[in-house]
mmCIF file of C-alpha atoms and ligand atoms in Angstrom:
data_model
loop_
_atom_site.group_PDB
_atom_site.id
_atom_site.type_symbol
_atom_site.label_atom_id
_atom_site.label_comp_id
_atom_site.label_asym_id
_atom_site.label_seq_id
_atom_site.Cartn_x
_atom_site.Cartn_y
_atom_site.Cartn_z
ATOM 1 C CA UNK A 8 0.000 0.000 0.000
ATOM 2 C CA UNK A 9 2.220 2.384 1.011
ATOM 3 C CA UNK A 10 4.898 1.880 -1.837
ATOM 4 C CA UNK A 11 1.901 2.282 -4.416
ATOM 5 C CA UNK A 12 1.173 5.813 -2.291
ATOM 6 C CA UNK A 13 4.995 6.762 -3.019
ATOM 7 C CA UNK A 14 4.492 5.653 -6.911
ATOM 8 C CA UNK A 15 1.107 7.822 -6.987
ATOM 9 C CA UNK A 16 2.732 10.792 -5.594
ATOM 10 C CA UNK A 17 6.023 10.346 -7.894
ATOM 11 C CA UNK A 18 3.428 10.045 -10.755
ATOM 12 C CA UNK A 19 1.337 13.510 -10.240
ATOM 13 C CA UNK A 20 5.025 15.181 -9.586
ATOM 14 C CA UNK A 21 6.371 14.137 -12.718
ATOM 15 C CA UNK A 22 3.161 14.987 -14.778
ATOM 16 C CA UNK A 23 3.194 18.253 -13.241
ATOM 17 C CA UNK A 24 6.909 19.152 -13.836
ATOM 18 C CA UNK A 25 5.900 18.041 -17.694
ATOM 19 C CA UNK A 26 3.099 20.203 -18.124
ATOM 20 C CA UNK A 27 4.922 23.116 -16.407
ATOM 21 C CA UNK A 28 6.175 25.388 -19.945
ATOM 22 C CA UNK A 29 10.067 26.835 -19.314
ATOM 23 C CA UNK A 30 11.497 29.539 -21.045
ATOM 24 C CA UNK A 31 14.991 30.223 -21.390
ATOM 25 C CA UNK A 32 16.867 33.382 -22.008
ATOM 26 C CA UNK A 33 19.591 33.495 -24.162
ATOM 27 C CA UNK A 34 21.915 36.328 -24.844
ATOM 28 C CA UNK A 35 24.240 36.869 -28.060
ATOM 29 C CA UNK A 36 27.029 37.838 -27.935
ATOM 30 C CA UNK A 37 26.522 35.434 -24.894
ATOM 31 C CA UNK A 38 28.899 38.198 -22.405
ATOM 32 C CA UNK A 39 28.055 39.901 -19.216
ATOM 33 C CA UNK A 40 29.208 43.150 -20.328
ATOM 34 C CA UNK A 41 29.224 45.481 -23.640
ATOM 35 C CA UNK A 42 30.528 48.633 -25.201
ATOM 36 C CA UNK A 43 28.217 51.487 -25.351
ATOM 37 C CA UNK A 44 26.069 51.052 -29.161
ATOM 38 C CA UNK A 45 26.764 47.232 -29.298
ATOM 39 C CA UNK A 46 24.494 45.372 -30.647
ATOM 40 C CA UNK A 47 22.532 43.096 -28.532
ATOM 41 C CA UNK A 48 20.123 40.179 -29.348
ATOM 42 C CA UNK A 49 17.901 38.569 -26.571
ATOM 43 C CA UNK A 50 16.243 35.221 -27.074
ATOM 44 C CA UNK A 51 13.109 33.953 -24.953
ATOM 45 C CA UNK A 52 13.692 30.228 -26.184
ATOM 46 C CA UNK A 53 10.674 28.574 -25.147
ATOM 47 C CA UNK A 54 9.223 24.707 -25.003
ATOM 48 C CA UNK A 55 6.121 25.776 -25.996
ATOM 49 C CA UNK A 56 5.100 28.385 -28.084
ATOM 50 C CA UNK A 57 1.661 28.902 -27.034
ATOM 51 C CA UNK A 58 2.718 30.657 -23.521
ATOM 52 C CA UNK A 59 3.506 33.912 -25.146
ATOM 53 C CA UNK A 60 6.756 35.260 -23.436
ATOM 54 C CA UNK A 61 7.947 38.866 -22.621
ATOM 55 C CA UNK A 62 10.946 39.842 -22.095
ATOM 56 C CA UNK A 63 11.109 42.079 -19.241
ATOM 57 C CA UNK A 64 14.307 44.016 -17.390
ATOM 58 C CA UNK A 65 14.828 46.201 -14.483
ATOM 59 C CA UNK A 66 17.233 49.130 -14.504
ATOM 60 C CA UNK A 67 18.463 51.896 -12.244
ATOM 61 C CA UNK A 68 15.378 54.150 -13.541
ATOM 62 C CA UNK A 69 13.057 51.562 -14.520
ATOM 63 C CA UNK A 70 11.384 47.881 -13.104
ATOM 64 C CA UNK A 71 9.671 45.668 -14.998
ATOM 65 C CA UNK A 72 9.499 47.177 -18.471
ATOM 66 C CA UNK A 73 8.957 45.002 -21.228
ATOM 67 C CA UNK A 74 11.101 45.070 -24.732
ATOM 68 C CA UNK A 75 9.570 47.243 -27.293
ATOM 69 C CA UNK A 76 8.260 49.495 -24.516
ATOM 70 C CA UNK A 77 10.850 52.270 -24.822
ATOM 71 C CA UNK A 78 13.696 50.345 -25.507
ATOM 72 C CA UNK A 79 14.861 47.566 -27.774
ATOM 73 C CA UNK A 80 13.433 46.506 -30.956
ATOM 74 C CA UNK A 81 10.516 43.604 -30.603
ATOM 75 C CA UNK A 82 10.657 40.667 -33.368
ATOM 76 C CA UNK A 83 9.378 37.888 -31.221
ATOM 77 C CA UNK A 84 10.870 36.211 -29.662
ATOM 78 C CA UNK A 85 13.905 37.760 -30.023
ATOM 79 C CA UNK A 86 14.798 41.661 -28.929
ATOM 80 C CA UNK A 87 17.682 43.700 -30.265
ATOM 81 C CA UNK A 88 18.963 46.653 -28.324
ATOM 82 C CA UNK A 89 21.964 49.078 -29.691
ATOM 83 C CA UNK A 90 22.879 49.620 -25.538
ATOM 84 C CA UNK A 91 23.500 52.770 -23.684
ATOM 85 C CA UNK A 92 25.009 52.456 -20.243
ATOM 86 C CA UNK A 93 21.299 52.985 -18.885
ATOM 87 C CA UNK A 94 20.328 50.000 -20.319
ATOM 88 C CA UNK A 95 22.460 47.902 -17.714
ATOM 89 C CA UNK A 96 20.375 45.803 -15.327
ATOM 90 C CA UNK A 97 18.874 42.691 -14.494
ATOM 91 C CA UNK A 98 16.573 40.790 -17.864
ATOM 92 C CA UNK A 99 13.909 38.100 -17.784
ATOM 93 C CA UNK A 100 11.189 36.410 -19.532
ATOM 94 C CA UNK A 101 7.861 36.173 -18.263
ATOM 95 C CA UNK A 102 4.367 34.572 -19.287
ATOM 96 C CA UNK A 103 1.042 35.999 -18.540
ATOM 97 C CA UNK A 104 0.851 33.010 -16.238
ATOM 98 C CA UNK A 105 3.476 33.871 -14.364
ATOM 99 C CA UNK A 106 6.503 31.423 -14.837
ATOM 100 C CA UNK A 107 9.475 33.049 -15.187
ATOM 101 C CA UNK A 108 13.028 32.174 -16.846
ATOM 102 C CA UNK A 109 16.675 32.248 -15.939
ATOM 103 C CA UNK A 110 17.608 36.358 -15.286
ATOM 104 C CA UNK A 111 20.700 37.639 -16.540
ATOM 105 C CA UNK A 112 22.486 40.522 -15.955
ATOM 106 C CA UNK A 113 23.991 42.586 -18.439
ATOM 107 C CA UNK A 114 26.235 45.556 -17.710
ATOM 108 C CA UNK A 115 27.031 48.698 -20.678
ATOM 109 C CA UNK A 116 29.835 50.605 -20.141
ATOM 110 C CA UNK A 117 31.088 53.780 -21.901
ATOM 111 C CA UNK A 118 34.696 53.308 -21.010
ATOM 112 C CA UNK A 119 37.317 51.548 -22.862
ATOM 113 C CA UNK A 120 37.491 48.324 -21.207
ATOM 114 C CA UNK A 121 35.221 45.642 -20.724
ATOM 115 C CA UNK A 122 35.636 41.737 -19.613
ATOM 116 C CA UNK A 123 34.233 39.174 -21.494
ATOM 117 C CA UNK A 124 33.033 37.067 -19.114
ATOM 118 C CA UNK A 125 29.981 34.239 -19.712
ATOM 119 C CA UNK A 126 26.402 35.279 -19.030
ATOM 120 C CA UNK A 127 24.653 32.601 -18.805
ATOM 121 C CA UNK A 128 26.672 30.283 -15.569
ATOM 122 C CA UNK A 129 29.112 28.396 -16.076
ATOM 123 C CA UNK A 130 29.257 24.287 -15.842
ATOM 124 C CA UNK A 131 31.446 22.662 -12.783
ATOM 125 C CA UNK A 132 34.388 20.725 -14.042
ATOM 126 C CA UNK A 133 34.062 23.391 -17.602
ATOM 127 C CA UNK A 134 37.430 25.377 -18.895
ATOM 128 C CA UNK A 135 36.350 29.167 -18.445
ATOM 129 C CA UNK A 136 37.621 31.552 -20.848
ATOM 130 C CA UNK A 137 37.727 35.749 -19.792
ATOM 131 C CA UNK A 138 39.061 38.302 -22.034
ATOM 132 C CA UNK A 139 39.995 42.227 -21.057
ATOM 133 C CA UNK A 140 39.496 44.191 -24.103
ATOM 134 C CA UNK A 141 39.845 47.278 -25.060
ATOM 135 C CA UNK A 142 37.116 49.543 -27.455
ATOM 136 C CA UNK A 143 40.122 50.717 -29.348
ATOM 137 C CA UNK A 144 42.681 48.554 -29.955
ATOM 138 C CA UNK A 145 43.336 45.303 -31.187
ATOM 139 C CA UNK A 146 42.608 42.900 -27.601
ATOM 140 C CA UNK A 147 45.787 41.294 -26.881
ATOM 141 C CA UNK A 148 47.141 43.949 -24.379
ATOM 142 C CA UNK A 149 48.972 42.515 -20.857
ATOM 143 C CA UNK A 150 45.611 42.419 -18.687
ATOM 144 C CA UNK A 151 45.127 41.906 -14.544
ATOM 145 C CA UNK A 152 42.301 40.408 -13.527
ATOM 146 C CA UNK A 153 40.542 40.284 -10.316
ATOM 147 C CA UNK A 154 38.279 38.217 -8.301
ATOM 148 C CA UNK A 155 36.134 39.553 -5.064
ATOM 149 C CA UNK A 156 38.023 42.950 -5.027
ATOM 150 C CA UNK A 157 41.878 40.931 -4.851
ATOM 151 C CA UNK A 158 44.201 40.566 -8.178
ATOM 152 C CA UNK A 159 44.578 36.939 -9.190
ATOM 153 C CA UNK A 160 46.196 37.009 -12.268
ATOM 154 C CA UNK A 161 48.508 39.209 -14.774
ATOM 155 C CA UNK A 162 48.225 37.807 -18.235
ATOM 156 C CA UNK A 163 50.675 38.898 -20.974
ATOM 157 C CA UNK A 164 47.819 38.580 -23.602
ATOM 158 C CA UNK A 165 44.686 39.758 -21.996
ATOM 159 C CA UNK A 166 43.102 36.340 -21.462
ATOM 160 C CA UNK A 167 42.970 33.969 -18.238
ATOM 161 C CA UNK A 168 41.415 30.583 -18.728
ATOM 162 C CA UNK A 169 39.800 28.767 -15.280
ATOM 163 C CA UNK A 170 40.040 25.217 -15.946
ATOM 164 C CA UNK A 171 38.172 22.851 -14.243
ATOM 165 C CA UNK A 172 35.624 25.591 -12.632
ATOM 166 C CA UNK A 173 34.103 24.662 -9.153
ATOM 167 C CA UNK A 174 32.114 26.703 -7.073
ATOM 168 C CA UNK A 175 34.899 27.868 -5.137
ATOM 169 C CA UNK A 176 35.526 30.229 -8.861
ATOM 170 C CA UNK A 177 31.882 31.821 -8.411
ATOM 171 C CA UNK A 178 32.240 35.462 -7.777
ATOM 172 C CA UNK A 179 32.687 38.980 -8.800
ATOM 173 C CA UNK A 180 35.107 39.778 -11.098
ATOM 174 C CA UNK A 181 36.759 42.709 -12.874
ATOM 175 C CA UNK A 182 40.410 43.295 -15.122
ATOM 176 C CA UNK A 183 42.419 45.927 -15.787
ATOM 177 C CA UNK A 184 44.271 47.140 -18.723
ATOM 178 C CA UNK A 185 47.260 49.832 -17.691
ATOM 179 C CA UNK A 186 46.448 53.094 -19.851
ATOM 180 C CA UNK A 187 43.275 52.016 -20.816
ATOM 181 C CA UNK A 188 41.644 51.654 -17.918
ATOM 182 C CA UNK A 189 39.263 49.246 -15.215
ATOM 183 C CA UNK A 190 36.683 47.344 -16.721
ATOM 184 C CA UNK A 191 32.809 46.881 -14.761
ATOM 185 C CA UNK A 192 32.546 43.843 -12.197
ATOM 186 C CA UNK A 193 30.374 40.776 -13.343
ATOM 187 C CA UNK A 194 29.259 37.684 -11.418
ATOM 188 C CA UNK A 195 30.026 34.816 -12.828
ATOM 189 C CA UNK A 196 28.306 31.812 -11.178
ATOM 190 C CA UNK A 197 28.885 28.547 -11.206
ATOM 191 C CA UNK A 198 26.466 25.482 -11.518
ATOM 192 C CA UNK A 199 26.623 21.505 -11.271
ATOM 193 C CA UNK A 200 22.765 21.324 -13.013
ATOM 194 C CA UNK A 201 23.116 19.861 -16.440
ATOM 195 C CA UNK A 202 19.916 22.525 -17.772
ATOM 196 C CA UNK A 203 22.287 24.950 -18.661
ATOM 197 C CA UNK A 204 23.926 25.293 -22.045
ATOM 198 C CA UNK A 205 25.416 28.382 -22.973
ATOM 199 C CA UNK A 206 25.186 28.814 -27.309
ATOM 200 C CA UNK A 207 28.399 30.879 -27.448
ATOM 201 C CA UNK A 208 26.747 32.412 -30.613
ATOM 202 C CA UNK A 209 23.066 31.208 -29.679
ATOM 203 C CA UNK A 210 21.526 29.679 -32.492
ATOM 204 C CA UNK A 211 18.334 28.315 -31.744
ATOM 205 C CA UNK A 212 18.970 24.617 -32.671
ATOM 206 C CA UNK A 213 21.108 23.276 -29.625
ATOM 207 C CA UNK A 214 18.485 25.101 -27.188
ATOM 208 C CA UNK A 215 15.703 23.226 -28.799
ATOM 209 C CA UNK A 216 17.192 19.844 -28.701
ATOM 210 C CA UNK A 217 18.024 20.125 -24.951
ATOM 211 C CA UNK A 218 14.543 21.365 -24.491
ATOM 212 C CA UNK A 219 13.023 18.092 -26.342
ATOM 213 C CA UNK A 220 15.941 15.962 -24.852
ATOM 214 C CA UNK A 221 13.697 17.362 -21.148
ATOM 215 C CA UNK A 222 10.531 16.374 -22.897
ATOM 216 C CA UNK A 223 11.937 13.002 -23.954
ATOM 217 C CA UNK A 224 13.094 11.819 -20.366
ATOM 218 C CA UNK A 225 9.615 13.323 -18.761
ATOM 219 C CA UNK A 226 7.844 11.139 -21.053
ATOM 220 C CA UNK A 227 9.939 8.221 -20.392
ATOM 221 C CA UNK A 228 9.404 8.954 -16.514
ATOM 222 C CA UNK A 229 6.135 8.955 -16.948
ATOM 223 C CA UNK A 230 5.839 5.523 -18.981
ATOM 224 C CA UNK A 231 7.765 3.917 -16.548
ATOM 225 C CA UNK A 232 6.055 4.934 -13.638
ATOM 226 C CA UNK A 233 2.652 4.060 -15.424
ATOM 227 C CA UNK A 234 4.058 0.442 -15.896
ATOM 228 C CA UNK A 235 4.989 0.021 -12.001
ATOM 229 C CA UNK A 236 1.669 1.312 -10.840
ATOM 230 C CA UNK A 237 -0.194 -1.365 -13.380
ATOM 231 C CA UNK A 238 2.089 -3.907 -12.310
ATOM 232 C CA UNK A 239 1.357 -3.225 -8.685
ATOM 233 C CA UNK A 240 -2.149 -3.836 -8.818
ATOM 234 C CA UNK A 241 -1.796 -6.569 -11.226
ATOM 235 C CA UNK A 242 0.008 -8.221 -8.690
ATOM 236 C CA UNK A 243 -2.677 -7.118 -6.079
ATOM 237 C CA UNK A 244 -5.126 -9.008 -7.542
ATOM 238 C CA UNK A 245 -4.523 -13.301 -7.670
ATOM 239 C CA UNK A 246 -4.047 -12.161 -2.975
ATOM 240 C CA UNK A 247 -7.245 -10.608 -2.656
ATOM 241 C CA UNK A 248 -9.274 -13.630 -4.800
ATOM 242 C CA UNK A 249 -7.146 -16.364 -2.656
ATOM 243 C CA UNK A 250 -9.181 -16.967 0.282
ATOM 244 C CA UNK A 251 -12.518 -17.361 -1.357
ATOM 245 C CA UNK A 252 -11.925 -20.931 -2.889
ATOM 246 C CA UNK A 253 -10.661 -21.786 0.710
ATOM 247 C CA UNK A 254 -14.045 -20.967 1.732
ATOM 248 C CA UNK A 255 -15.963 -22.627 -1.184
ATOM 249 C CA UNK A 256 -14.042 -25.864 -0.394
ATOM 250 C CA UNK A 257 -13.977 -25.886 3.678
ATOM 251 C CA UNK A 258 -18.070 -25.061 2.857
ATOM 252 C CA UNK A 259 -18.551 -28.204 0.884
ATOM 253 C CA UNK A 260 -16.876 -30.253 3.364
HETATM 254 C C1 NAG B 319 12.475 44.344 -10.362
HETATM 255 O O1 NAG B 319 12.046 45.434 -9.596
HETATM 256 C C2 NAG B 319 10.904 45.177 -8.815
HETATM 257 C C3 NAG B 319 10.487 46.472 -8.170
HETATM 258 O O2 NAG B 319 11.570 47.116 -7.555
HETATM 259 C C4 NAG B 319 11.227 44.086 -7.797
HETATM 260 O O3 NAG B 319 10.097 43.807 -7.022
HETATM 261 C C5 NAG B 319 11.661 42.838 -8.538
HETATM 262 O O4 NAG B 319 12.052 41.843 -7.616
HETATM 263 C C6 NAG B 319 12.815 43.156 -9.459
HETATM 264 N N1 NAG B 319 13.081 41.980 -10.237
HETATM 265 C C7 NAG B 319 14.312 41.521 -10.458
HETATM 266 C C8 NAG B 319 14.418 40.319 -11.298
HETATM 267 O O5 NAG B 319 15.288 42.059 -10.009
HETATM 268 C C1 NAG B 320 23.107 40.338 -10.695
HETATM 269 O O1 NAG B 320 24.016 41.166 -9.986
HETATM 270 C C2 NAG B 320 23.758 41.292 -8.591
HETATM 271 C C3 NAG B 320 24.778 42.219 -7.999
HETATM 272 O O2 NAG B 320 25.299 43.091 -8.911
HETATM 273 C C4 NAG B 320 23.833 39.938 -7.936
HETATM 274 O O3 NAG B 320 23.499 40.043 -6.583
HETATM 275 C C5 NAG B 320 22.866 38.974 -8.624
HETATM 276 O O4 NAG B 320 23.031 37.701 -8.068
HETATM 277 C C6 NAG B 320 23.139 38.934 -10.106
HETATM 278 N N1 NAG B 320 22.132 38.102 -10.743
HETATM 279 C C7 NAG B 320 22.442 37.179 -11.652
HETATM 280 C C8 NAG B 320 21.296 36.436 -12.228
HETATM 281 O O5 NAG B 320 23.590 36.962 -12.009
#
């Protein structure tokens, strides 16, 4: 009894995680931070189409304004914003219903330096790539870089590669080009899920594969939990019809 009670349960979780619609955001170039008049494109890549995303941000001035409302230019799903330093801030998609996806946040400067540092986080046990560039010249100027406020690394060529991240790597970081100037601080976070695949150049293909790769396992979930629950009371059965022929024959005695 109580095992089928644990199957039952496992059953309406899994059928509610499969009917629950995700949306992801993507962001190309998939970086924390840009030059003032980049061009930005914003994805909300979603499972199913019906659930009609926004895209939504907060900034310094403004909370929860949607793409096309004063900023950016709306061709569903995907946004593209020329940004201005005001447009740093926190992004998101939402659904009327109220589900909302990953945030990311994205940081305009107009300085001269900027790190290139991944958006979207970053997979334990992954090789992490940062670049300190410059707006003006070619990037391969000697670069420091810095994590939580302390200097970790000079690099020669403007580029430090984390290998192997683990969480310990999660944290604020910043570099430094001499003559050129500091770049912004970005998070950079660290996961160990395996929902998270940043498109360096975010093409919708590999999001939509991982998203029906989800669908696949829920389905198979469900299938197989279907077959233990029929099996249970299949098995049920043959126990609870036992004792009446023990009573038919004991009668006719
Ligand atoms: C956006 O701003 C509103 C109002 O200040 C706040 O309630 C909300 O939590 C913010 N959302 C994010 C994602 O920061
Ligand atoms: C955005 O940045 C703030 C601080 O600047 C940080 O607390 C927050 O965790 C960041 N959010 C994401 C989604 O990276």
């Amino acid at each position: 009894m109580k095992e089928t009670s644990v199957l039952c349960l496992l059953f309406l979780i899994s059928l509610l995680s499969c009917t629950t619609n995700q949306a992801r955001l993507t962001v190309s170039p998939s970086y924390s931070q840009f030059f003032k008049d980049q061009s930005v494109y914003l994805s909300c890549e979603e499972d199913d189409s019906s659930a009609g995303w926004t895209l939504r941000r907060n900034t310094s001035k403004q909370q929860r304004t949607q793409c096309g409302d004063g900023w950016g230019t709306s061709a569903a799903p995907t946004c593209n914003i020329a940004v201005l330093p005001l447009d740093s801030g926190v992004y998101w998609c939402e659904s009327r219903e109220g589900p909302i996806s990953n945030m990311v946040n994205l940081t305009v400067t107009g300085g001269s330096v900027i790190l290139q540092s991944p958006v979207l986080p970053v997979m334990e046990g992954d090789d992490v790539t940062l670049l300190c560039k410059t707006k003006t010249t070619p990037s391969n100027l000697p670069a420091a870089f810095y994590k939580d406020g302390s200097l970790i690394r000079k690099q020669p060529t403007g580029h430090m590669t984390i290998q192997h991240v683990s969480r310990s790597d999660e944290g604020l970081y910043k570099c430094d080009i001499s003559g050129h100037g500091e770049s912004p601080s970005s998070w950079i976070t660290v996961t160990g899920e395996d929902t998270t695949t940043p498109p360096p150049t975010s093409t919708s293909p590999p999001v939509l594969s991982v998203l029906s790769c989800v669908r696949l396992v829920c389905v198979v979930v469900l299938l197989v939990l279907l077959v233990l629950l029929v099996r249970r009371y299949v098995h049920k059965k043959p126990e609870d019809f036992k004792p009446e022929p023990d009573v038919v024959y004991s009668s006719l005695k």
